[in-house]
Coordinates of C-alpha atoms and ligand atoms in Angstrom, one line a residue:
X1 CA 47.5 -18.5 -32.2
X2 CA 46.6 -21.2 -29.4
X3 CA 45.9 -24.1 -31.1
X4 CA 42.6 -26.4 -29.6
X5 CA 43.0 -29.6 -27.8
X6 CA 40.1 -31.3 -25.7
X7 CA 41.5 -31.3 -22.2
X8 CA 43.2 -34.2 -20.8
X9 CA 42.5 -36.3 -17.7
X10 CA 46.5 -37.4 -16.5
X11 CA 45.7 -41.1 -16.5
X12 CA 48.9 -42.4 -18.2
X13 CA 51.5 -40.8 -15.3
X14 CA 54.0 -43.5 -14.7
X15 CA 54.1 -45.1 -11.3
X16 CA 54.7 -42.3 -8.8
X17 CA 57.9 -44.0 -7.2
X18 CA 59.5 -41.3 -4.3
X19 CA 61.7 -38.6 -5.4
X20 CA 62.1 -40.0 -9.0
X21 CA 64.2 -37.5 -9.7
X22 CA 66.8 -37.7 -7.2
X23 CA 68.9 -40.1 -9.4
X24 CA 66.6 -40.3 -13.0
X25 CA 68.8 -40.4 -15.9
X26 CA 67.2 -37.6 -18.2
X27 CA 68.2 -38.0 -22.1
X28 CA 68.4 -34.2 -23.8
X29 CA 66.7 -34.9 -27.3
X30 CA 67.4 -31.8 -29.5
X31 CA 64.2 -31.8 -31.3
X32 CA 65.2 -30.2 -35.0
X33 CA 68.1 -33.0 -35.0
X34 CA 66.7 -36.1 -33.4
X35 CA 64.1 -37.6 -35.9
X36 CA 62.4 -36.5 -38.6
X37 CA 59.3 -37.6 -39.7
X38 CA 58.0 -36.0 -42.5
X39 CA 60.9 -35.6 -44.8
X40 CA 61.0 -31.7 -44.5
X41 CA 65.1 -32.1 -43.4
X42 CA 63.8 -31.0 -39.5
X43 CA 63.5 -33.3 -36.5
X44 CA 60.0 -33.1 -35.4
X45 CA 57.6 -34.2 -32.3
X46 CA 56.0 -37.3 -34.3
X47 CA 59.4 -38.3 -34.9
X48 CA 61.0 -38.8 -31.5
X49 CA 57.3 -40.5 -30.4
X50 CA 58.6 -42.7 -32.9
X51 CA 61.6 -43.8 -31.4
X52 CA 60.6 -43.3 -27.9
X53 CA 61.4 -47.1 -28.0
X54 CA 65.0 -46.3 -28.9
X55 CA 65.0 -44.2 -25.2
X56 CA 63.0 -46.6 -23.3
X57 CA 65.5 -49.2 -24.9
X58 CA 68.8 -47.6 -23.8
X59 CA 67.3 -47.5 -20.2
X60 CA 66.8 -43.6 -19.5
X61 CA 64.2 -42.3 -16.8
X62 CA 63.1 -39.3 -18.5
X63 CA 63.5 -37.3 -21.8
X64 CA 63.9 -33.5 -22.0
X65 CA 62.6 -31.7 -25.1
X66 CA 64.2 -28.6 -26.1
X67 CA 61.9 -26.2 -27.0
X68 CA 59.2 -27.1 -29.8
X69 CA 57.2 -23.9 -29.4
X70 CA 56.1 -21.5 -32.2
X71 CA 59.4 -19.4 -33.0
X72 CA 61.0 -17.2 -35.8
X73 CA 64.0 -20.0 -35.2
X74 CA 66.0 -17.0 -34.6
X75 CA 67.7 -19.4 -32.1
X76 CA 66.9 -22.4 -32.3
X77 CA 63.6 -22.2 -30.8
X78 CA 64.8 -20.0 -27.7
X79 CA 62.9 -17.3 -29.2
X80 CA 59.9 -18.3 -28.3
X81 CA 56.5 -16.2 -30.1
X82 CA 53.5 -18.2 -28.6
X83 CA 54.6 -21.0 -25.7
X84 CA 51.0 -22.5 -25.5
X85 CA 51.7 -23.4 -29.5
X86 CA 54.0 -25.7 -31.4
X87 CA 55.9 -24.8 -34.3
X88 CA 54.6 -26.0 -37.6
X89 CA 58.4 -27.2 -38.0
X90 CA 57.7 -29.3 -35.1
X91 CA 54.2 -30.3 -35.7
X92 CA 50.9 -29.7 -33.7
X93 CA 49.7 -29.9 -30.5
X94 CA 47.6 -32.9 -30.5
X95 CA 51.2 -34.4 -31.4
X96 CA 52.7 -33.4 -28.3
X97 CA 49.8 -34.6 -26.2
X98 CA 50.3 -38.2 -28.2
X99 CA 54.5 -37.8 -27.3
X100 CA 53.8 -37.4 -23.6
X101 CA 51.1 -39.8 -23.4
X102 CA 53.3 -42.5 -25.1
X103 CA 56.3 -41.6 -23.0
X104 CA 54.5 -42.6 -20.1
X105 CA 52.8 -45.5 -21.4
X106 CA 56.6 -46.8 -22.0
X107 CA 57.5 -45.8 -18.8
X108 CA 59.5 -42.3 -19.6
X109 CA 59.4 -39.1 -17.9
X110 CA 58.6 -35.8 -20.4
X111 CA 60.6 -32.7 -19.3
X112 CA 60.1 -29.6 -21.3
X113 CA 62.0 -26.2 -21.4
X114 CA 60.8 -23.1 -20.4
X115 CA 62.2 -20.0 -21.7
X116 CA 61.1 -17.0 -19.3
X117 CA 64.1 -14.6 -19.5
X118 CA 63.0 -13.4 -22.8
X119 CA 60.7 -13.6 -25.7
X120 CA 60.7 -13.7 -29.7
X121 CA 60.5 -10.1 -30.7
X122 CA 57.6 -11.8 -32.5
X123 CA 55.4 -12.4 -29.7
X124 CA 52.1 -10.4 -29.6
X125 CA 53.9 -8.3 -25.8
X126 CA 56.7 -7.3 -28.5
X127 CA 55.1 -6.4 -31.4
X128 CA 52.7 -4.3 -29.6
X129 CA 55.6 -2.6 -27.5
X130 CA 56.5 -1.4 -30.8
X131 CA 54.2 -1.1 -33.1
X132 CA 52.2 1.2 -30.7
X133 CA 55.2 3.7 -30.0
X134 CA 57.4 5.4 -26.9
X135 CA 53.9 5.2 -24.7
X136 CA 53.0 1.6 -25.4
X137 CA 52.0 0.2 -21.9
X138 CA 53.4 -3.2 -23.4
X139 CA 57.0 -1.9 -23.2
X140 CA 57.0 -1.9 -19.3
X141 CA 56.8 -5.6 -19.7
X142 CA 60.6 -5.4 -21.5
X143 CA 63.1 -3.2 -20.8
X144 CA 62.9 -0.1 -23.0
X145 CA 65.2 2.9 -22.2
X146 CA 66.7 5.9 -23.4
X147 CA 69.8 6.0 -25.0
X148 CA 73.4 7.7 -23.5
X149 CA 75.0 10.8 -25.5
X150 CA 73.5 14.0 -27.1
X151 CA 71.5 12.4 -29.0
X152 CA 70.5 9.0 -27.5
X153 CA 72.8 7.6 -29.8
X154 CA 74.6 5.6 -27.8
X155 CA 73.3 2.3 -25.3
X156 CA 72.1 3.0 -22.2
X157 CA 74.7 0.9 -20.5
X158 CA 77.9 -1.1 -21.4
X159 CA 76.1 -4.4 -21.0
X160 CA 77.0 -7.0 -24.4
X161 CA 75.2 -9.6 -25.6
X162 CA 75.9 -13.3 -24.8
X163 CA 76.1 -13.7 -28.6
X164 CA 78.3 -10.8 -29.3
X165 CA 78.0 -7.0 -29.8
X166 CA 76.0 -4.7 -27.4
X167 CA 72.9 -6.1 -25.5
X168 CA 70.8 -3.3 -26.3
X169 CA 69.2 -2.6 -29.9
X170 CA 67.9 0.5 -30.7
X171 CA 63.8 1.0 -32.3
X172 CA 62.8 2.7 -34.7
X173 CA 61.5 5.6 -32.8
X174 CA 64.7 6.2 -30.9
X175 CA 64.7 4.0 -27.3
X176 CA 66.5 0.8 -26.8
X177 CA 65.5 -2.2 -26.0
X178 CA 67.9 -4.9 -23.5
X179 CA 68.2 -8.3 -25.1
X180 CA 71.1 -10.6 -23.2
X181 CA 71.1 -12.9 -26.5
X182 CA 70.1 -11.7 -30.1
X183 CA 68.0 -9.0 -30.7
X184 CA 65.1 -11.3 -31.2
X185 CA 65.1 -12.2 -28.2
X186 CA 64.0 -9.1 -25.9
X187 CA 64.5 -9.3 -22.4
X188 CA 61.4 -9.7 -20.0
X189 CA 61.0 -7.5 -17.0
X190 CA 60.2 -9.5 -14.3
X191 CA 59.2 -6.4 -11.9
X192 CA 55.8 -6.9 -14.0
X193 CA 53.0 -8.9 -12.2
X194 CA 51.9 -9.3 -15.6
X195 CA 55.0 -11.4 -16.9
X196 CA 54.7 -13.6 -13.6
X197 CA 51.1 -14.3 -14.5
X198 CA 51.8 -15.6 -17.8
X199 CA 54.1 -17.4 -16.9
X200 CA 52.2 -19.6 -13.8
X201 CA 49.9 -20.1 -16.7
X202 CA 51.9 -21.3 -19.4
X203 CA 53.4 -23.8 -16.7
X204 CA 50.3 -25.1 -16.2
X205 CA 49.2 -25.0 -19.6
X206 CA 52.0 -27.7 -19.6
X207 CA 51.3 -29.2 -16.4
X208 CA 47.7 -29.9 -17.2
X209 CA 48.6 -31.5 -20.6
X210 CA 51.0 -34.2 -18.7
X211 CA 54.7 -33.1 -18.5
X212 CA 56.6 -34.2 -15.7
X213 CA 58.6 -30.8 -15.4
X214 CA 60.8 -28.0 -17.2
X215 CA 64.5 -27.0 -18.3
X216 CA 64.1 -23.9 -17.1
X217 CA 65.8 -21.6 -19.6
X218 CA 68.5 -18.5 -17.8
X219 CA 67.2 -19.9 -14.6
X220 CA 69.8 -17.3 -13.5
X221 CA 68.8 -14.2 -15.8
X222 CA 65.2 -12.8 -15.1
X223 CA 66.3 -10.2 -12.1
X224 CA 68.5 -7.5 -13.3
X225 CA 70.3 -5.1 -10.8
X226 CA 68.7 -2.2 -10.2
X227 CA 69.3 0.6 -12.1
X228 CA 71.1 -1.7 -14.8
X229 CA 74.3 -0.7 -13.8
X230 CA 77.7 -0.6 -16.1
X231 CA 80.4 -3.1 -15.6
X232 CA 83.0 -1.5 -17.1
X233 CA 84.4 -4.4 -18.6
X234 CA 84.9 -5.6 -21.9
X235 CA 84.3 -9.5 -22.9
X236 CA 81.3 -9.6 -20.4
X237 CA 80.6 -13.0 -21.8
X238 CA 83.3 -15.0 -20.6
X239 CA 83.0 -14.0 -16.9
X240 CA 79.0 -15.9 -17.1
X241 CA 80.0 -18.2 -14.4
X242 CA 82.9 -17.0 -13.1
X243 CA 81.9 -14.3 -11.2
X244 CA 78.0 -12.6 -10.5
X245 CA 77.3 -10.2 -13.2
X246 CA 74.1 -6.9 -12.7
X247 CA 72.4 -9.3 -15.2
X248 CA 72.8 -12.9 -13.9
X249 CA 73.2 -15.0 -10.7
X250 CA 71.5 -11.7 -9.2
X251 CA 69.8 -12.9 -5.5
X252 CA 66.5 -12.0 -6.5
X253 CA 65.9 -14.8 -9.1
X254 CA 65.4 -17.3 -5.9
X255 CA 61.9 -15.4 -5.5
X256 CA 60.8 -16.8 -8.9
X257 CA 62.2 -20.0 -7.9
X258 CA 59.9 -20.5 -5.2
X259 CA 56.8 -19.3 -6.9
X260 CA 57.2 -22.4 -9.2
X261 CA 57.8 -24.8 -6.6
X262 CA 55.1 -23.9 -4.8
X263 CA 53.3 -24.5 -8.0
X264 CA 54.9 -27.5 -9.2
X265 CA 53.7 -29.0 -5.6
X266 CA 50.5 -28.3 -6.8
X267 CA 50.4 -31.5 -9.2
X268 CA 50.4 -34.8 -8.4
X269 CA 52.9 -36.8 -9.5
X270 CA 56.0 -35.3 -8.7
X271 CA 56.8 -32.5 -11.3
X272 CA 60.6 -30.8 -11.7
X273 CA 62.5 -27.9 -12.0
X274 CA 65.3 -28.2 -13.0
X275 CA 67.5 -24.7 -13.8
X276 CA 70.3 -24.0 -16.3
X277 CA 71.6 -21.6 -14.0
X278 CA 75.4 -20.7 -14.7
X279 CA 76.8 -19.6 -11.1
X280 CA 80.3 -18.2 -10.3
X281 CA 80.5 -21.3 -7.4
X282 CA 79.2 -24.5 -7.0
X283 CA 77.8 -22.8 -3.6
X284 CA 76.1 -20.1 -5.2
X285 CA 74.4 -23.2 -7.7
X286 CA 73.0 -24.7 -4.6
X287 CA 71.0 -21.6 -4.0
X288 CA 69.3 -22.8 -6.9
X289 CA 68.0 -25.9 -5.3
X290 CA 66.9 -25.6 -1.6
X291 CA 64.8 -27.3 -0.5
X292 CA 62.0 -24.7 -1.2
X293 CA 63.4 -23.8 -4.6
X294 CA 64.0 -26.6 -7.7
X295 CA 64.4 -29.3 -7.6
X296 CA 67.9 -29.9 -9.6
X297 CA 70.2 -27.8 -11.3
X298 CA 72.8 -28.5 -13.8
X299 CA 76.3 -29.1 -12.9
X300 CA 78.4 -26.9 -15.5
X301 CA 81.5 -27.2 -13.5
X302 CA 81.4 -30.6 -13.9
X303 CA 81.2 -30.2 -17.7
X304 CA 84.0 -27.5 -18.0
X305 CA 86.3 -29.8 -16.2
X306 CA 89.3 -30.6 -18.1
X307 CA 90.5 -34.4 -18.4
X308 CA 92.7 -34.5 -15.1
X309 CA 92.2 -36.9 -12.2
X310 CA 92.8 -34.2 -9.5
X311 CA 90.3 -31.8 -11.3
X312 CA 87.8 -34.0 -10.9
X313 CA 88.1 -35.5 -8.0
X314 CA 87.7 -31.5 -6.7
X315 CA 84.7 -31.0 -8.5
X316 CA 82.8 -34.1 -7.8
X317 CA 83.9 -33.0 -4.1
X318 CA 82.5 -29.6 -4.5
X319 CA 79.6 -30.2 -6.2
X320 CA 78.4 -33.1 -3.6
X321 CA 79.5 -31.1 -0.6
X322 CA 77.4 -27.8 -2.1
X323 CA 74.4 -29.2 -3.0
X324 CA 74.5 -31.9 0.2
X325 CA 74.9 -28.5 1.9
X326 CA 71.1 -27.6 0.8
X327 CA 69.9 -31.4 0.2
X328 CA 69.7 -31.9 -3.0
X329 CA 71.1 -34.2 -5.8
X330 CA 73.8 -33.4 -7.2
X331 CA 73.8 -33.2 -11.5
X332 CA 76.0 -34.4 -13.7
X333 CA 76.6 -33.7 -17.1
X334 CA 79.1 -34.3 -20.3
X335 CA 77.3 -32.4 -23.0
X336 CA 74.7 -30.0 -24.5
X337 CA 73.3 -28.6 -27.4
X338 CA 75.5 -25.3 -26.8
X339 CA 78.9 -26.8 -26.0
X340 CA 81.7 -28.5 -28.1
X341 CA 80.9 -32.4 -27.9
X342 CA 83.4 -34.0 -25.3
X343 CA 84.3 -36.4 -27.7
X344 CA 85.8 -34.1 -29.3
X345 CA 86.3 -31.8 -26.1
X346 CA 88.7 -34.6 -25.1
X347 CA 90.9 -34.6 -27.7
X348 CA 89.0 -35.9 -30.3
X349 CA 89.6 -39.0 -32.3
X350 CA 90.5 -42.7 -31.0
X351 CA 91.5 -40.7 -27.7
X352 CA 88.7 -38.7 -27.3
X353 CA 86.4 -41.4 -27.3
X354 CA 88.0 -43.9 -25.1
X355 CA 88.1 -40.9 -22.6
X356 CA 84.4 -40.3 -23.5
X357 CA 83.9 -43.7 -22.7
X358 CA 85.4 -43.7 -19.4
X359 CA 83.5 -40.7 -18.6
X360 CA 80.4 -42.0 -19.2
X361 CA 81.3 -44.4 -16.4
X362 CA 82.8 -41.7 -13.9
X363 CA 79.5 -39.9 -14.5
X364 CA 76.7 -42.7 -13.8
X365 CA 78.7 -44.2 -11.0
X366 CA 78.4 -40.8 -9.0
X367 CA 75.8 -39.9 -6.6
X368 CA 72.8 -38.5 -8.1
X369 CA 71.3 -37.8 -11.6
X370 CA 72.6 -37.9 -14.7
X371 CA 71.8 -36.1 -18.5
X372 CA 72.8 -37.4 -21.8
X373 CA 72.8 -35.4 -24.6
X374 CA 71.7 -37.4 -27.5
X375 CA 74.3 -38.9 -29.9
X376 CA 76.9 -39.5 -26.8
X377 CA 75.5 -42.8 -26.7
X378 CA 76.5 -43.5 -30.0
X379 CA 79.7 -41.3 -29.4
X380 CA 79.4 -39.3 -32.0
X381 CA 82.6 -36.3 -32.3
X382 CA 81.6 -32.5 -33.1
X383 CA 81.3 -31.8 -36.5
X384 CA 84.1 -29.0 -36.5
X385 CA 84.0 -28.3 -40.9
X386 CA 80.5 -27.0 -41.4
X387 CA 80.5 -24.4 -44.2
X388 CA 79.0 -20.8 -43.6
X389 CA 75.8 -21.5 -45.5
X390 CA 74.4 -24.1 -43.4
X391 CA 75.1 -22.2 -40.2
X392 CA 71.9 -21.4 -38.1
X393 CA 73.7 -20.4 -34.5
X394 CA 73.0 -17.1 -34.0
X395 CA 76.6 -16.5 -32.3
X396 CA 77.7 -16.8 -36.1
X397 CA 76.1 -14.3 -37.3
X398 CA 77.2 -11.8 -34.3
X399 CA 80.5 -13.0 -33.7
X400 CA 83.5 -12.8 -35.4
X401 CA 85.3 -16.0 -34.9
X402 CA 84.4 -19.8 -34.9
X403 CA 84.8 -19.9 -30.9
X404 CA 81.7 -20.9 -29.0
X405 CA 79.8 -22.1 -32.3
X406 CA 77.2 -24.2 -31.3
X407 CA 75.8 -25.9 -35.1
X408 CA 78.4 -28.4 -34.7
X409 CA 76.9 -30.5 -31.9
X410 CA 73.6 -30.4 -33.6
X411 CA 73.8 -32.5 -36.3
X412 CA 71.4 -34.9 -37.2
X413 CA 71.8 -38.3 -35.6
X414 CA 72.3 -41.1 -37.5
X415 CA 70.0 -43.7 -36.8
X416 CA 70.7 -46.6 -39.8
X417 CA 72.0 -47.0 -43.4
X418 CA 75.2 -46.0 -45.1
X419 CA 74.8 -43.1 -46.3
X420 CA 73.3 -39.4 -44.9
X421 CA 70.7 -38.8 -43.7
X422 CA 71.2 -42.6 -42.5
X423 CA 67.8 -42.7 -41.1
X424 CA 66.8 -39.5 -39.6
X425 CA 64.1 -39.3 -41.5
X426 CA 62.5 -39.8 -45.4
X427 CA 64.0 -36.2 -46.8
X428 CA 67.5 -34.9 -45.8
X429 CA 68.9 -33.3 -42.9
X430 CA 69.1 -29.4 -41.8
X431 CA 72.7 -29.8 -41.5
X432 CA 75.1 -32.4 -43.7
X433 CA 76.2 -35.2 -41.5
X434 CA 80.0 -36.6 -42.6
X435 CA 80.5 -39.7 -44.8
X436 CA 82.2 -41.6 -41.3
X437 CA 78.8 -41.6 -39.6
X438 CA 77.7 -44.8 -41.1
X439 CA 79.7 -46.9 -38.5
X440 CA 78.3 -44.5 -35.8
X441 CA 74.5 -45.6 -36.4
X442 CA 71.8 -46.9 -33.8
X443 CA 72.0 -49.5 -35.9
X444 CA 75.6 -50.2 -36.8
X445 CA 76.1 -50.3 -32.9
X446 CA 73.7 -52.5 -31.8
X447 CA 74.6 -55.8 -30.6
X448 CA 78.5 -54.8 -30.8
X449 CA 79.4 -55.9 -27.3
X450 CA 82.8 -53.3 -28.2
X451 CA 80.1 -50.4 -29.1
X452 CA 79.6 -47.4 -27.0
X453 CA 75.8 -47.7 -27.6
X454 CA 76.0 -50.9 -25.3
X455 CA 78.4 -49.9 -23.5
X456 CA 75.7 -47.0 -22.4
X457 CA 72.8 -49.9 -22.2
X458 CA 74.7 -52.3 -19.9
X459 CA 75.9 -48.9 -17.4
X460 CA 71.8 -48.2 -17.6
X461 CA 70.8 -51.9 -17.3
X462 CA 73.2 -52.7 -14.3
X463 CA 72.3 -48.7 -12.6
X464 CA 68.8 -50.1 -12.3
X465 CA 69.9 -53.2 -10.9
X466 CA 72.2 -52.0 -8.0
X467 CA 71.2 -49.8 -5.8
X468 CA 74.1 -48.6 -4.9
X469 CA 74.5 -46.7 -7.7
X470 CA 72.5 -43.3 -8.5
X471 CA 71.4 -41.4 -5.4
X472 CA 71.9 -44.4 -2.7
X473 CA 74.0 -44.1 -0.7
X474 CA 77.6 -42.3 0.0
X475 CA 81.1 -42.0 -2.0
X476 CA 84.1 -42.9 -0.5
X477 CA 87.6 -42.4 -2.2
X478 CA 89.8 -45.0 -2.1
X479 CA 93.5 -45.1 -2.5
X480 CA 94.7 -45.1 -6.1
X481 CA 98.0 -44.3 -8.0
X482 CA 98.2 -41.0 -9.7
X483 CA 96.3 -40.3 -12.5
X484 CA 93.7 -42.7 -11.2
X485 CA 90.7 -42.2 -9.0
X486 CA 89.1 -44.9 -7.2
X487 CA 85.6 -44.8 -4.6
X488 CA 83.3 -46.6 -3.7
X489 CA 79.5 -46.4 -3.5
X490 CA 77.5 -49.6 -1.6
X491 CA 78.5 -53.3 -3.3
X492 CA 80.1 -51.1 -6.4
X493 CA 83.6 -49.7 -6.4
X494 CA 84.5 -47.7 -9.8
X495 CA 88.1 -46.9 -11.2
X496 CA 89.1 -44.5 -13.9
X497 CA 92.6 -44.1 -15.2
X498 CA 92.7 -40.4 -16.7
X499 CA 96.5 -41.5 -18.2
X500 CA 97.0 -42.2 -21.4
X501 CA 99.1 -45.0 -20.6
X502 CA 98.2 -48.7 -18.5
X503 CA 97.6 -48.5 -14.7
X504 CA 98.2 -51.5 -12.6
X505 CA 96.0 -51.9 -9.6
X506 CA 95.3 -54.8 -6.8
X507 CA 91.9 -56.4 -8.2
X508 CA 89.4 -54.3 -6.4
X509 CA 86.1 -57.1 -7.0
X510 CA 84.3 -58.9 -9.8
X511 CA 84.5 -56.6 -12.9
X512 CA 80.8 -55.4 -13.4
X513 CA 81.8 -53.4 -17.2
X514 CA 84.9 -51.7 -18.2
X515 CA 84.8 -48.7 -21.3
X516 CA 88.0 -51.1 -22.1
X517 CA 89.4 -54.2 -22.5
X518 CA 91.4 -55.0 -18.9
X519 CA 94.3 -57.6 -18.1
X520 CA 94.4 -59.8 -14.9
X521 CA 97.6 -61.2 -13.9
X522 CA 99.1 -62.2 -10.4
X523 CA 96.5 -60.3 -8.4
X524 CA 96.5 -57.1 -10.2
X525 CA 94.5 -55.4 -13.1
X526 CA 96.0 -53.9 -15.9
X527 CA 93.6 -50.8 -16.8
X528 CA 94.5 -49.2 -20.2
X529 CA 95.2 -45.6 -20.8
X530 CA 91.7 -43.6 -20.5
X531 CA 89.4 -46.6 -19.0
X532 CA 86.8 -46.3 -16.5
X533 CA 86.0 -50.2 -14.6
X534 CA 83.1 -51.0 -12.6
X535 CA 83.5 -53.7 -10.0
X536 CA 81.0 -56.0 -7.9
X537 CA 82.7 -56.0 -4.2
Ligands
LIG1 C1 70.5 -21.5 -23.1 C2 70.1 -22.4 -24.2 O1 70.5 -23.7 -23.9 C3 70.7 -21.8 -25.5 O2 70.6 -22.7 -26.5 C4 70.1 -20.5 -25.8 O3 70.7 -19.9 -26.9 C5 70.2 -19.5 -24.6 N1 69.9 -20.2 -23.4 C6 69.2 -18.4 -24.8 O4 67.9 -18.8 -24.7

């Protein structure tokens, strides 16, 4: 299934500049809804080459690619069946090697994702684990076990899916198999040298072809507790990240972690980690990211944070003092393609976005580095009225509710024109974007000084410029009223007002960019309700 490719000499890295990553601003593209090039309705790899310039434009460091590899699409490419090969969806490999290789030549940074905590039950280790019955040596590489009860009828332990419904499925010839998401998507035993094997080469499979690093997948999911122990509590799902489960967050993980580093110091050029590791405490995150481990790790708490000044200010706290603790960057991030836009997250509508706005400016004014999750830029809402037929998230299919769905943050981005797919591509698009996009477009924002597309290009241009910003340098708060939170870092100060109503404040310097039209008067600054100000001191 490996598709051919003549090897490649890495002669288009960008500049190695030190640590590159300690304050890069990494743009998530969501392949299957970013750009399509061939008309089939399905963002592809040839398409987001072609509007690498789009990236490169806005001012981002580095681009992540969710995964592109050959999959069933049982979810969304997180089942993955062959991870040297790209889906036909997506299109070959040649056209990967042409995507990092242009990246760099525009001076962007290629992250990929890794997906090591399970497979597709399509790949080869799976179908031979069944096809060749109870004494396949390929089940040791999964977890395969007898079933509770008389008959074996019942799961070998009270551990449920992620998705919904039990984690375990049972085969045809009677034993269960664990799967933590769907039932495509079998669980990998990590005990097996074999599995670690793979994996060290499928990195470098990667490596070799030119990426600067991976999204490492359920960086916090490979180890299970031994003996795969019951919980004996319902709802497993909503306690990820709250408190350490027999199936995640368990210590041995950090093993792992080190392997890769070790390799990942291998290459030249400064190559990342960076884990989607949900952990009960910002302390237990920073395990993730010593200085032996990888290199970043993303900052969920920071996402889940509601829209309240104190809130914040206790998570930024937390999350610099935990991974300062361990000495790395901190992360900070608004949005995914598996949560609720925070548009929309924030109340949606003319509210939502002005808070979104504001955020944008909280979040590239703090230490460290930053992800966008494409379409923020153009602050674009959740679509919440999908209908049942175009669903694809397999949480639909499993659940029994609309909670947690994750289709409606993966719509199709609108690029230009007036009407759908406005631009994605020559066909349609996977999922129907609403008739309100129009004004939403690349292309409808640009050159709007009032847009939030250059509203996010001026924050990039000027977070380039001053080196205060990013990594340099400390945070210090500053006195504010309530509902507002002031710091400074070196030369910038910043100054959000989480109220919905005005906040007046002493000028603190020479206004740098506000997310909203400000008043002067007598000395003081009139911030509007949900506004986030930069300032030059
Ligand atoms: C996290 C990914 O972001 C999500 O989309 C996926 O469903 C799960 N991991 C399982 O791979």
């Amino acid at each position: 299934m490996t598709q051919e490719l003549a090897p490649i000499r890495r002669d288009h890295s960008p500049a190695v500049s030190s640590d590159w990553w300690r304050d890069a601003v990494i743009y998530q593209v969501y392949v299957r809804s970013f750009a399509d090039s061939d008309g089939d309705g399905i963002g592809d790899l040839r398409g987001v080459r072609d509007r690498l310039p789009h990236l490169a434009g806005l001012g981002v460091d580095a681009v992540w690619l969710t995964p592109f590899y050959a999959s069933p699409q049982a979810d969304g490419g997180y089942d993955v069946a062959d991870y040297r090969a790209v889906d036909p969806l997506f299109g070959v490999l040649a056209d990967a090697d042409d995507l990092v290789r242009e990246a760099h030549r525009l001076g962007l940074r290629v992250i990929v994702d890794i997906v090591p905590n399970h497979t597709s039950d399509r790949h080869p280790w799976f179908r031979a684990a069944l096809d060749g019955g109870p004494d396949a040596p390929e089940r040791a590489l999964y977890h395969f076990r007898p079933g509770r009860g008389p008959d074996g009828a019942l799961p070998p332990n009270d551990w449920e899916s992620v998705f919904g419904g039990p984690a375990w499925t049972r085969t045809g010839d009677g034993a269960w198999y664990l799967h933590l998401f769907a039932p495509e998507q079998p669980d990998l035993n990590w005990e097996q040298p074999a599995v670690r094997e793979e994996f060290d080469s499928v990195f470098r499979f990667w490596l070799d072809l030119g990426v600067d690093g991976f999204r490492i997948d359920v960086a916090h999911g490979m180890v299970k507790a031994a003996g795969l122990p019951d919980i004996g509590l319902r709802e497993q799902a909503k306690l990820i990240g709250a408190q350490v489960l027999p199936f995640f967050d368990q210590d041995g993980v950090h093993e792992i972690h080190r392997a890769w580093r070790r390799l990942l110091d291998g290459y030249d050029g400064q190559r990342i980690g960076v884990a989607e590791a949900w952990a009960p405490t910002a302390e237990r995150l920073a395990l993730y990211v010593r200085p032996d481990e990888l290199h970043q790790a993303f900052n969920f708490q920071f996402l889940t944070c509601a829209w309240d000044a104190g809130a914040m200010r206790r998570v930024i706290d937390g999350s610099l003092a935990a991974t300062g603790s361990v000495g790395a960057p901190t992360t900070w991030v608004l949005s995914n393609h598996d949560v609720v836009r925070h548009t929309t997250r924030y109340g949606g509508g003319e509210r939502g976005l002005r808070r979104a706005r504001a955020a944008a400016l909280l979040t590239l004014a703090l230490p460290g580095s930053a992800y966008l999750y494409q379409g923020e830029e153009l602050g674009l809402p959740e679509v919440t009225e999908l209908p049942d037929a175009v669903r694809q998230d397999p949480a639909f299919f499993r659940g029994d509710g609309q909670d947690g769905l994750r289709d409606g943050c993966r719509v199709p981005i609108p690029w230009s024109g007036t009407s759908p797919p406005y631009g994605f591509g020559p066909g349609g698009s996977w999922l129907p974007q609403p008739p309100a996009w129009a004004g939403l477009s690349v292309a409808a924002q640009t050159g709007d000084p009032r847009s939030t597309l250059e509203l996010y290009r001026s924050a990039l241009a000027l977070r380039k410029e001053l080196p205060g910003l990013g990594d340099g340098g400390a945070l210090e708060w500053l006195a504010a009223p309530a509902g507002v939170l002031a710091f400074a870092r070196p030369g910038v100060v910043c100054t959000l007002n989480t109220l919905d109503t005005e906040a007046e404040l002493p000028v603190p310097g020479r206004p740098l960019l506000s997310s909203a039209a400000l008043e002067f008067g007598g000395g003081t600054v009139r911030i509007p309700g949900a506004a986030c100000v930069w300032w030059a001191v």
